[in-house]
């Protein structure tokens, strides 16, 4: 069992990592909303070489506001790789809490204060659509089915109690990311969210879910694809089988 850091009082400074790829119509709006909701929070925009000029817009924002930082990556390598780069950037500095948030407005910055408050008694606070009080707005039924189904399958395969394993609006205490072996995370798409949540649970940290309202993006195109869904299905199945295998080995050792 990992040591539990949530008894510590240090919950500042806070960094919100926002990955971007072709989000020029959204990035300024979301950062302005975040600054209004939590003026003391810093932002790291991780841009994967957006051809639409998102990186240039981010640089202009950073030049005017010390709270905004930009990390440029030369290629689109997936959500997971962008977040890992952002986490390493944060851990190289003195941030006590590191958050994930989408750039497209689907995650309401106004919900972040409640997520951060939940870290008082936890190590990872997840913004959840599927707990009482959580909901989705303007989402097609097909997307809701995929998200609910993915979370349910992950819970059953991994034996986890978290109801929204695929959600990407979350806050980590620094100690969690320091403990996890970030260099071994290979999940590229939204499976990354399941991967990090599962690693956190397996390491013995405390995870809580906070109800949020998730809204479909109004501008730009969704990055969801069939390949992303297949990656999650294959990886979660492998993790689940490995977990069952380890349980069986433990049981056989006990019987001997």
Short mmCIF file of N, CA and C in Angstrom, two decimals, residues 1 18 51 54 75 80 83 86 106 109 119 122 135 149 161 163 185 196 219 223 235 242 249:
data_model
loop_
_atom_site.label_atom_id
_atom_site.label_comp_id
_atom_site.label_asym_id
_atom_site.label_seq_id
_atom_site.Cartn_x
_atom_site.Cartn_y
_atom_site.Cartn_z
N UNK A 1 0.84 -1.21 0.00
CA UNK A 1 0.00 0.00 0.00
C UNK A 1 0.88 1.25 0.00
N UNK A 18 -3.61 21.69 -20.37
CA UNK A 18 -4.63 21.68 -21.43
C UNK A 18 -3.96 21.29 -22.74
N UNK A 51 -1.74 22.79 -36.98
CA UNK A 51 -1.57 23.54 -38.22
C UNK A 51 -2.49 24.77 -38.34
N UNK A 54 -3.03 27.33 -33.43
CA UNK A 54 -3.35 27.35 -32.00
C UNK A 54 -2.11 27.69 -31.17
N UNK A 75 4.75 17.09 -33.17
CA UNK A 75 3.85 16.19 -33.89
C UNK A 75 2.66 15.81 -33.02
N UNK A 80 -2.44 10.96 -24.60
CA UNK A 80 -1.62 10.47 -23.50
C UNK A 80 -0.23 11.07 -23.50
N UNK A 83 -0.27 14.69 -22.34
CA UNK A 83 -0.42 14.84 -20.89
C UNK A 83 0.85 14.43 -20.15
N UNK A 86 3.17 17.21 -20.27
CA UNK A 86 2.73 18.26 -19.36
C UNK A 86 2.99 17.92 -17.90
N UNK A 106 -15.85 21.39 -23.17
CA UNK A 106 -16.67 20.31 -22.64
C UNK A 106 -16.53 20.19 -21.11
N UNK A 109 -14.74 25.11 -16.54
CA UNK A 109 -13.79 25.57 -15.51
C UNK A 109 -14.47 25.91 -14.20
N UNK A 119 -9.80 17.31 -3.07
CA UNK A 119 -8.45 16.80 -2.78
C UNK A 119 -8.09 16.92 -1.31
N UNK A 122 -8.46 13.37 -0.49
CA UNK A 122 -8.16 12.41 -1.55
C UNK A 122 -6.84 12.74 -2.21
N UNK A 135 -23.87 14.94 -15.23
CA UNK A 135 -24.71 14.80 -16.42
C UNK A 135 -23.94 15.23 -17.66
N UNK A 149 -20.53 2.69 -21.64
CA UNK A 149 -20.11 1.31 -21.82
C UNK A 149 -18.64 1.10 -21.53
N UNK A 161 -14.02 0.60 -8.50
CA UNK A 161 -15.30 1.15 -8.10
C UNK A 161 -15.60 2.50 -8.75
N UNK A 163 -16.82 5.13 -11.24
CA UNK A 163 -17.90 5.02 -12.22
C UNK A 163 -17.56 5.68 -13.55
N UNK A 185 3.87 4.52 -19.42
CA UNK A 185 2.51 4.70 -19.92
C UNK A 185 2.56 4.80 -21.45
N UNK A 196 -4.34 5.86 -16.27
CA UNK A 196 -3.87 6.64 -15.11
C UNK A 196 -4.73 6.42 -13.87
N UNK A 219 -17.55 24.36 -30.95
CA UNK A 219 -16.69 24.76 -32.06
C UNK A 219 -15.60 23.71 -32.28
N UNK A 223 -12.08 14.69 -31.46
CA UNK A 223 -10.93 13.85 -31.79
C UNK A 223 -11.22 12.36 -31.62
N UNK A 235 -6.59 -2.73 -24.65
CA UNK A 235 -5.71 -2.56 -23.48
C UNK A 235 -6.42 -2.93 -22.18
N UNK A 242 -4.67 -9.87 -17.05
CA UNK A 242 -3.47 -9.92 -16.22
C UNK A 242 -3.85 -9.87 -14.74
N UNK A 249 -2.82 -16.75 -9.35
CA UNK A 249 -1.52 -17.15 -8.83
C UNK A 249 -1.47 -16.98 -7.31
#
